[in-house]
C-alpha positions as a Python dict, from the first residue, in 0.01 Angstrom:
ca = {
    (1, 'X'): (0, 0, 0),
    (2, 'X'): (-149, -135, 316),
    (3, 'X'): (75, -353, 533),
    (4, 'X'): (-18, -709, 647),
    (5, 'X'): (-88, -569, 989),
    (6, 'X'): (-358, -343, 855),
    (7, 'X'): (-717, -460, 883),
    (8, 'X'): (-870, -588, 550),
    (9, 'X'): (-1162, -393, 410),
    (10, 'X'): (-1511, -559, 392),
    (11, 'X'): (-1484, -574, 14),
    (12, 'X'): (-1159, -771, 32),
    (13, 'X'): (-1308, -1015, 283),
    (14, 'X'): (-1612, -1074, 64),
    (15, 'X'): (-1391, -1148, -236),
    (16, 'X'): (-1190, -1402, -36),
    (17, 'X'): (-1503, -1580, 85),
    (18, 'X'): (-1641, -1587, -270),
    (19, 'X'): (-1324, -1752, -394),
    (20, 'X'): (-1332, -2008, -111),
    (21, 'X'): (-1701, -2086, -185),
    (22, 'X'): (-1637, -2138, -556),
    (23, 'X'): (-1343, -2368, -475),
    (24, 'X'): (-1563, -2581, -247),
    (25, 'X'): (-1840, -2607, -512),
    (26, 'X'): (-1586, -2701, -780),
    (27, 'X'): (-1432, -2967, -556),
    (28, 'X'): (-1778, -3111, -483),
    (29, 'X'): (-1863, -3132, -853),
    (30, 'X'): (-1533, -3306, -928),
    (31, 'X'): (-1597, -3549, -645),
    (32, 'X'): (-1946, -3633, -769),
    (33, 'X'): (-1816, -3685, -1122),
    (34, 'X'): (-1547, -3932, -1018),
    (35, 'X'): (-1784, -4108, -776),
    (36, 'X'): (-2042, -4173, -1053),
    (37, 'X'): (-1798, -4271, -1327),
    (38, 'X'): (-1540, -4477, -1141),
    (39, 'X'): (-1658, -4611, -809),
    (40, 'X'): (-1955, -4810, -952),
    (41, 'X'): (-1874, -4830, -1321),
    (42, 'X'): (-1840, -5207, -1307),
    (43, 'X'): (-2190, -5279, -1186),
    (44, 'X'): (-2385, -5025, -1397),
    (45, 'X'): (-2692, -4842, -1279),
    (46, 'X'): (-3068, -4838, -1290),
    (47, 'X'): (-3165, -5208, -1317),
    (48, 'X'): (-3509, -5258, -1465),
    (49, 'X'): (-3668, -5506, -1223),
    (50, 'X'): (-3931, -5614, -1475),
    (51, 'X'): (-3710, -5686, -1777),
    (52, 'X'): (-3379, -5748, -1603),
    (53, 'X'): (-3199, -5524, -1856),
    (54, 'X'): (-2932, -5264, -1770),
    (55, 'X'): (-2850, -4985, -2010),
    (56, 'X'): (-2482, -4891, -2031),
    (57, 'X'): (-2435, -4633, -2302),
    (58, 'X'): (-2536, -4808, -2625),
    (59, 'X'): (-2499, -5159, -2481),
    (60, 'X'): (-2755, -5388, -2321),
    (61, 'X'): (-2692, -5653, -2056),
    (62, 'X'): (-2943, -5935, -2020),
    (63, 'X'): (-2954, -6051, -1659),
    (64, 'X'): (-3142, -6364, -1557),
    (65, 'X'): (-3380, -6283, -1268),
    (66, 'X'): (-3204, -6524, -1033),
    (67, 'X'): (-2859, -6367, -1077),
    (68, 'X'): (-2711, -6065, -898),
    (69, 'X'): (-2639, -5725, -1049),
    (70, 'X'): (-2266, -5793, -1038),
    (71, 'X'): (-2306, -6088, -1273),
    (72, 'X'): (-2460, -5863, -1537),
    (73, 'X'): (-2122, -5748, -1664),
    (74, 'X'): (-2035, -6100, -1783),
    (75, 'X'): (-2332, -6126, -2027),
    (76, 'X'): (-2324, -5798, -2218),
    (77, 'X'): (-2438, -5772, -2582),
    (78, 'X'): (-2591, -5494, -2789),
    (79, 'X'): (-2965, -5478, -2847),
    (80, 'X'): (-2915, -5535, -3219),
    (81, 'X'): (-2705, -5844, -3154),
    (82, 'X'): (-2965, -5984, -2914),
    (83, 'X'): (-3245, -5948, -3169),
    (84, 'X'): (-3031, -6099, -3445),
    (85, 'X'): (-2937, -6396, -3227),
    (86, 'X'): (-3301, -6462, -3133),
    (87, 'X'): (-3412, -6441, -3495),
    (88, 'X'): (-3133, -6671, -3611),
    (89, 'X'): (-3215, -6926, -3342),
    (90, 'X'): (-3582, -6921, -3440),
    (91, 'X'): (-3501, -6983, -3808),
    (92, 'X'): (-3265, -7265, -3715),
    (93, 'X'): (-3532, -7438, -3507),
    (94, 'X'): (-3782, -7413, -3791),
    (95, 'X'): (-3539, -7576, -4029),
    (96, 'X'): (-3444, -7856, -3792),
    (97, 'X'): (-3540, -8201, -3918),
    (98, 'X'): (-3629, -8471, -3669),
    (99, 'X'): (-3381, -8758, -3704),
    (100, 'X'): (-3525, -9066, -3872),
    (101, 'X'): (-3378, -9386, -4012),
    (102, 'X'): (-3318, -9398, -4387),
    (103, 'X'): (-3193, -9756, -4400),
    (104, 'X'): (-3394, -10005, -4602),
    (105, 'X'): (-3335, -10302, -4830),
    (106, 'X'): (-3471, -10260, -5186),
    (107, 'X'): (-3498, -10639, -5224),
    (108, 'X'): (-3730, -10643, -4924),
    (109, 'X'): (-4006, -10483, -5130),
    (110, 'X'): (-3999, -10738, -5412),
    (111, 'X'): (-4286, -10932, -5250),
    (112, 'X'): (-4494, -10635, -5136),
    (113, 'X'): (-4754, -10402, -5285),
    (114, 'X'): (-4773, -10029, -5209),
    (115, 'X'): (-5107, -9857, -5281),
    (116, 'X'): (-5133, -9480, -5285),
    (117, 'X'): (-5179, -9147, -5462),
    (118, 'X'): (-4932, -8906, -5624),
    (119, 'X'): (-4703, -8927, -5320),
    (120, 'X'): (-4668, -9300, -5380),
    (121, 'X'): (-4619, -9235, -5753),
    (122, 'X'): (-4289, -9081, -5644),
    (123, 'X'): (-4168, -9424, -5531),
    (124, 'X'): (-4159, -9527, -5896),
    (125, 'X'): (-4067, -9191, -6048),
    (126, 'X'): (-3762, -9159, -5827),
    (127, 'X'): (-3667, -9521, -5893),
    (128, 'X'): (-3702, -9652, -5538),
    (129, 'X'): (-3948, -9929, -5625),
    (130, 'X'): (-4042, -10117, -5941),
    (131, 'X'): (-4378, -10038, -6106),
    (132, 'X'): (-4502, -10391, -6048),
    (133, 'X'): (-4486, -10335, -5671),
    (134, 'X'): (-4684, -10011, -5674),
    (135, 'X'): (-5048, -9929, -5753),
    (136, 'X'): (-5065, -9549, -5738),
    (137, 'X'): (-5245, -9276, -5925),
    (138, 'X'): (-5271, -8899, -5906),
    (139, 'X'): (-5578, -8789, -5709),
    (140, 'X'): (-5657, -9132, -5566),
    (141, 'X'): (-5859, -9143, -5241),
    (142, 'X'): (-5985, -9422, -5012),
    (143, 'X'): (-6315, -9396, -5202),
    (144, 'X'): (-6195, -9373, -5562),
    (145, 'X'): (-5942, -9655, -5520),
    (146, 'X'): (-6231, -9901, -5499),
    (147, 'X'): (-6309, -9852, -5868),
    (148, 'X'): (-5986, -9697, -6002),
    (149, 'X'): (-5845, -9827, -6328),
    (150, 'X'): (-5477, -9780, -6412),
    (151, 'X'): (-5386, -9889, -6764),
    (152, 'X'): (-5678, -10131, -6767),
    (153, 'X'): (-5598, -10279, -6427),
    (154, 'X'): (-5795, -10236, -6105),
    (155, 'X'): (-5634, -10257, -5765),
    (156, 'X'): (-5790, -10596, -5698),
    (157, 'X'): (-5667, -10735, -6031),
    (158, 'X'): (-5320, -10599, -5953),
    (159, 'X'): (-5320, -10754, -5605),
    (160, 'X'): (-5448, -11091, -5728),
    (161, 'X'): (-5186, -11107, -6001),
    (162, 'X'): (-4897, -11014, -5770),
    (163, 'X'): (-5021, -11220, -5474),
    (164, 'X'): (-4806, -11014, -5234),
    (165, 'X'): (-4696, -11120, -4890),
    (166, 'X'): (-4791, -10778, -4754),
    (167, 'X'): (-4986, -10472, -4871),
    (168, 'X'): (-4926, -10114, -4756),
    (169, 'X'): (-5193, -9845, -4809),
    (170, 'X'): (-5121, -9471, -4788),
    (171, 'X'): (-5430, -9279, -4904),
    (172, 'X'): (-5626, -8977, -4783),
    (173, 'X'): (-5427, -8662, -4864),
    (174, 'X'): (-5634, -8580, -5173),
    (175, 'X'): (-5966, -8620, -4995),
    (176, 'X'): (-5890, -8378, -4711),
    (177, 'X'): (-6014, -8079, -4912),
    (178, 'X'): (-6362, -8216, -4983),
    (179, 'X'): (-6426, -8543, -4796),
    (180, 'X'): (-6481, -8592, -4423),
    (181, 'X'): (-6244, -8801, -4213),
    (182, 'X'): (-6533, -9031, -4118),
    (183, 'X'): (-6630, -9094, -4480),
    (184, 'X'): (-6272, -9170, -4586),
    (185, 'X'): (-6223, -9403, -4292),
    (186, 'X'): (-6546, -9582, -4383),
    (187, 'X'): (-6427, -9632, -4741),
    (188, 'X'): (-6086, -9742, -4619),
    (189, 'X'): (-6258, -10010, -4413),
    (190, 'X'): (-6441, -10135, -4724),
    (191, 'X'): (-6110, -10137, -4912),
    (192, 'X'): (-5941, -10348, -4644),
    (193, 'X'): (-6225, -10598, -4656),
    (194, 'X'): (-6195, -10620, -5036),
    (195, 'X'): (-5819, -10676, -5021),
    (196, 'X'): (-5863, -10950, -4763),
    (197, 'X'): (-6101, -11133, -4992),
    (198, 'X'): (-5858, -11097, -5282),
    (199, 'X'): (-5537, -11175, -5092),
    (200, 'X'): (-5635, -11359, -4772),
    (201, 'X'): (-5275, -11447, -4685),
    (202, 'X'): (-5131, -11097, -4722),
    (203, 'X'): (-5059, -10885, -4415),
    (204, 'X'): (-5211, -10538, -4446),
    (205, 'X'): (-5053, -10216, -4320),
    (206, 'X'): (-5218, -9872, -4301),
    (207, 'X'): (-4966, -9590, -4340),
    (208, 'X'): (-5041, -9243, -4207),
    (209, 'X'): (-5043, -8958, -4455),
    (210, 'X'): (-4752, -8711, -4426),
    (211, 'X'): (-4764, -8351, -4297),
    (212, 'X'): (-4754, -8037, -4510),
    (213, 'X'): (-4540, -7725, -4477),
    (214, 'X'): (-4656, -7410, -4297),
    (215, 'X'): (-4655, -7222, -4629),
    (216, 'X'): (-4881, -7484, -4789),
    (217, 'X'): (-5116, -7480, -4490),
    (218, 'X'): (-5156, -7101, -4517),
    (219, 'X'): (-5269, -7121, -4881),
    (220, 'X'): (-5428, -7464, -4934),
    (221, 'X'): (-5710, -7662, -4770),
    (222, 'X'): (-5483, -7939, -4640),
    (223, 'X'): (-5415, -7845, -4276),
    (224, 'X'): (-5205, -8014, -4009),
    (225, 'X'): (-5513, -8030, -3785),
    (226, 'X'): (-5715, -8218, -4048),
    (227, 'X'): (-5424, -8447, -4131),
    (228, 'X'): (-5383, -8531, -3763),
    (229, 'X'): (-5755, -8607, -3723),
    (230, 'X'): (-5756, -8829, -4029),
    (231, 'X'): (-5448, -9019, -3912),
    (232, 'X'): (-5620, -9075, -3578),
    (233, 'X'): (-5922, -9214, -3764),
    (234, 'X'): (-5720, -9466, -3962),
    (235, 'X'): (-5513, -9560, -3658),
    (236, 'X'): (-5839, -9650, -3484),
    (237, 'X'): (-5956, -9830, -3799),
    (238, 'X'): (-5634, -10032, -3808),
    (239, 'X'): (-5704, -10150, -3455),
    (240, 'X'): (-6063, -10241, -3542),
    (241, 'X'): (-5958, -10432, -3854),
    (242, 'X'): (-5660, -10598, -3682),
    (243, 'X'): (-5408, -10452, -3923),
    (244, 'X'): (-5086, -10263, -3844),
    (245, 'X'): (-5072, -9882, -3840),
    (246, 'X'): (-4743, -9725, -3953),
    (247, 'X'): (-4696, -9365, -3839),
    (248, 'X'): (-4465, -9190, -4086),
    (249, 'X'): (-4624, -8849, -4011),
    (250, 'X'): (-4396, -8774, -3717),
    (251, 'X'): (-4087, -8901, -3900),
    (252, 'X'): (-4124, -8633, -4169),
    (253, 'X'): (-4196, -8342, -3933),
    (254, 'X'): (-3964, -8057, -3844),
    (255, 'X'): (-3937, -7920, -3490),
    (256, 'X'): (-4246, -7704, -3548),
    (257, 'X'): (-4463, -7999, -3653),
    (258, 'X'): (-4473, -7925, -4025),
    (259, 'X'): (-4327, -8114, -4319),
    (260, 'X'): (-3951, -8069, -4287),
    (261, 'X'): (-3781, -7856, -4552),
    (262, 'X'): (-3539, -8142, -4624),
    (263, 'X'): (-3832, -8353, -4741),
    (264, 'X'): (-4074, -8096, -4889),
    (265, 'X'): (-4109, -8011, -5255),
    (266, 'X'): (-4177, -7649, -5353),
    (267, 'X'): (-4556, -7696, -5327),
    (268, 'X'): (-4524, -7798, -4960),
    (269, 'X'): (-4727, -8118, -5006),
    (270, 'X'): (-4531, -8358, -5227),
    (271, 'X'): (-4210, -8524, -5115),
    (272, 'X'): (-3854, -8481, -5233),
    (273, 'X'): (-3657, -8791, -5319),
    (274, 'X'): (-3483, -8768, -4980),
    (275, 'X'): (-3809, -8845, -4798),
    (276, 'X'): (-3869, -9187, -4957),
    (277, 'X'): (-3589, -9376, -4777),
    (278, 'X'): (-3750, -9260, -4448),
    (279, 'X'): (-4086, -9390, -4567),
    (280, 'X'): (-3947, -9724, -4687),
    (281, 'X'): (-3737, -9771, -4373),
    (282, 'X'): (-4046, -9726, -4154),
    (283, 'X'): (-4252, -9968, -4363),
    (284, 'X'): (-3977, -10231, -4360),
    (285, 'X'): (-3940, -10201, -3982),
    (286, 'X'): (-4316, -10241, -3935),
    (287, 'X'): (-4338, -10545, -4164),
    (288, 'X'): (-4037, -10708, -4001),
    (289, 'X'): (-4195, -10653, -3659),
    (290, 'X'): (-4476, -10880, -3780),
    (291, 'X'): (-4221, -11156, -3842),
    (292, 'X'): (-4216, -11131, -4220),
    (293, 'X'): (-3908, -11246, -4412),
    (294, 'X'): (-3918, -11205, -4794),
    (295, 'X'): (-3904, -11530, -4986),
    (296, 'X'): (-3758, -11377, -5304),
    (297, 'X'): (-3424, -11284, -5148),
    (298, 'X'): (-3259, -11287, -4805),
    (299, 'X'): (-3273, -10968, -4603),
    (300, 'X'): (-2935, -10799, -4595),
    (301, 'X'): (-2817, -10500, -4399),
    (302, 'X'): (-2924, -10182, -4583),
    (303, 'X'): (-2646, -9955, -4701),
    (304, 'X'): (-2635, -9578, -4726),
    (305, 'X'): (-2592, -9596, -5101),
    (306, 'X'): (-2880, -9833, -5167),
    (307, 'X'): (-3128, -9555, -5254),
    (308, 'X'): (-2879, -9383, -5481),
    (309, 'X'): (-2800, -9710, -5654),
    (310, 'X'): (-3166, -9771, -5725),
    (311, 'X'): (-3208, -9418, -5857),
    (312, 'X'): (-2917, -9467, -6095),
    (313, 'X'): (-3055, -9801, -6214),
    (314, 'X'): (-3400, -9660, -6288),
    (315, 'X'): (-3342, -9287, -6349),
    (316, 'X'): (-3701, -9202, -6436),
    (317, 'X'): (-3663, -8871, -6258),
    (318, 'X'): (-3313, -8793, -6125),
    (319, 'X'): (-3309, -8717, -5755),
    (320, 'X'): (-3094, -8412, -5829),
    (321, 'X'): (-3379, -8240, -6017),
    (322, 'X'): (-3698, -8347, -5840),
    (323, 'X'): (-3879, -8013, -5863),
    (324, 'X'): (-4016, -8085, -6209),
    (325, 'X'): (-4208, -8392, -6091),
    (326, 'X'): (-4430, -8236, -5822),
    (327, 'X'): (-4508, -7939, -6048),
    (328, 'X'): (-4642, -8173, -6317),
    (329, 'X'): (-4810, -8397, -6061),
    (330, 'X'): (-4967, -8101, -5884),
    (331, 'X'): (-5115, -7963, -6206),
    (332, 'X'): (-5254, -8302, -6304),
    (333, 'X'): (-5372, -8369, -5951),
    (334, 'X'): (-5578, -8050, -5936),
    (335, 'X'): (-5766, -8158, -6249),
    (336, 'X'): (-5817, -8511, -6116),
    (337, 'X'): (-5936, -8386, -5778),
    (338, 'X'): (-6185, -8147, -5937),
    (339, 'X'): (-6336, -8439, -6129),
    (340, 'X'): (-6322, -8663, -5821),
    (341, 'X'): (-6509, -8404, -5613),
    (342, 'X'): (-6802, -8420, -5853),
    (343, 'X'): (-6805, -8801, -5877),
    (344, 'X'): (-6761, -8873, -5507),
    (345, 'X'): (-7006, -8606, -5398),
    (346, 'X'): (-7265, -8769, -5623),
    (347, 'X'): (-7184, -9103, -5458),
    (348, 'X'): (-7230, -8954, -5111),
    (349, 'X'): (-7564, -8800, -5206),
    (350, 'X'): (-7691, -9127, -5351),
}
C-alpha cells in the first residue's frame, strides 16, 4: 500500500476532482430548490399583468390592479369557487325586487272606479276591490273600451251610475302586439274626453302598464321597449289632457328592469296577488296628492293585514293558489285578442 507521503496517481486525482464537482452541483441544486420553494413562497410567482391572477398550484388569487403582489395572498380562492360566486351573485341580482310600498286603505277605493283589462280583473278576482268599483274585461284596449259591453253595461253607463270621485285607467298591454303606440294614445285621448263628459267632477288618472318578465319577452310580442314607449306616450297625453300620470311600471320591476319574480305569474305578463297592494298603494298616493279625501269613510292608516283581510272576505281566488287564474285568463285573452285584432284593424282601415 502506498504511504501518505507517496505522490497520488493521475487516476486518483481525477476521481477526487469528480467527487468534488458532483458535490458542488448537488449543493447548487439543493440551494436552488430551497430558494424557489421557501424564500418567496408567500408572494407567489408569475403575475399576469393583464388579468391580475396568480396561479399557485390549483388555487387562484384575484388581485385588484391597484394592489401590490404581497396583498394577493389575502384574497385567495379556487377558480371553481370564483365562478360559482359570480354566478350566484348574478342570479341574486336578477331576483332582487325593488322596494315599493304595499300600504293602502281598502275603504279609500269605495268612491273610485278602476278601468282596465285582465290585469285589472285580478283586483276583483283576488278580492282586493269590489266589482262595483271596477270595469275590466279580458282583452280590453284603449280602442275597444269605447264600445265594450260587460254584462249589458258600457263603461260610460257604469261611470254615470257610480258617479265616482276619481277614475283610474290602466289599458294598453293587449294592444302592444298589433296596435301602434300612437293609435292607442289617440284612442285613450278620446276615452278621456268621453269620461269627462260623463263624469265632469271626477279626477282622472292614467296608470302606466306594468313590465313583463325576460322569459315572456323572449317568446311573446310584448317587449319592455314597446311598453316603455307606450308609457311615454300616455305620460305625454296625461300632460296634454291635464290629468295625473301614475307610474307603477318602475315599482314592479326587478333590478334588471323586468317584471319582478315576486309579482309575476307563470306566463310572465299577469300579476300575482302580491303585486296588487303595490298598485293600489301607488294609486292611493297619487289621488291623495291631488287633495282627495273619500266621503264614504275617513282615511285610516293602512295595515299590513288589510290585503289579506280583504282576500279572506271575498275569496274569489285565494291568494295562495293564484296560478290557476292567469292560465284561464291567458287562454281567454288570446281568443279575445284574436277577435279584437280583426275588429280594430277594420276600424283603422276605415
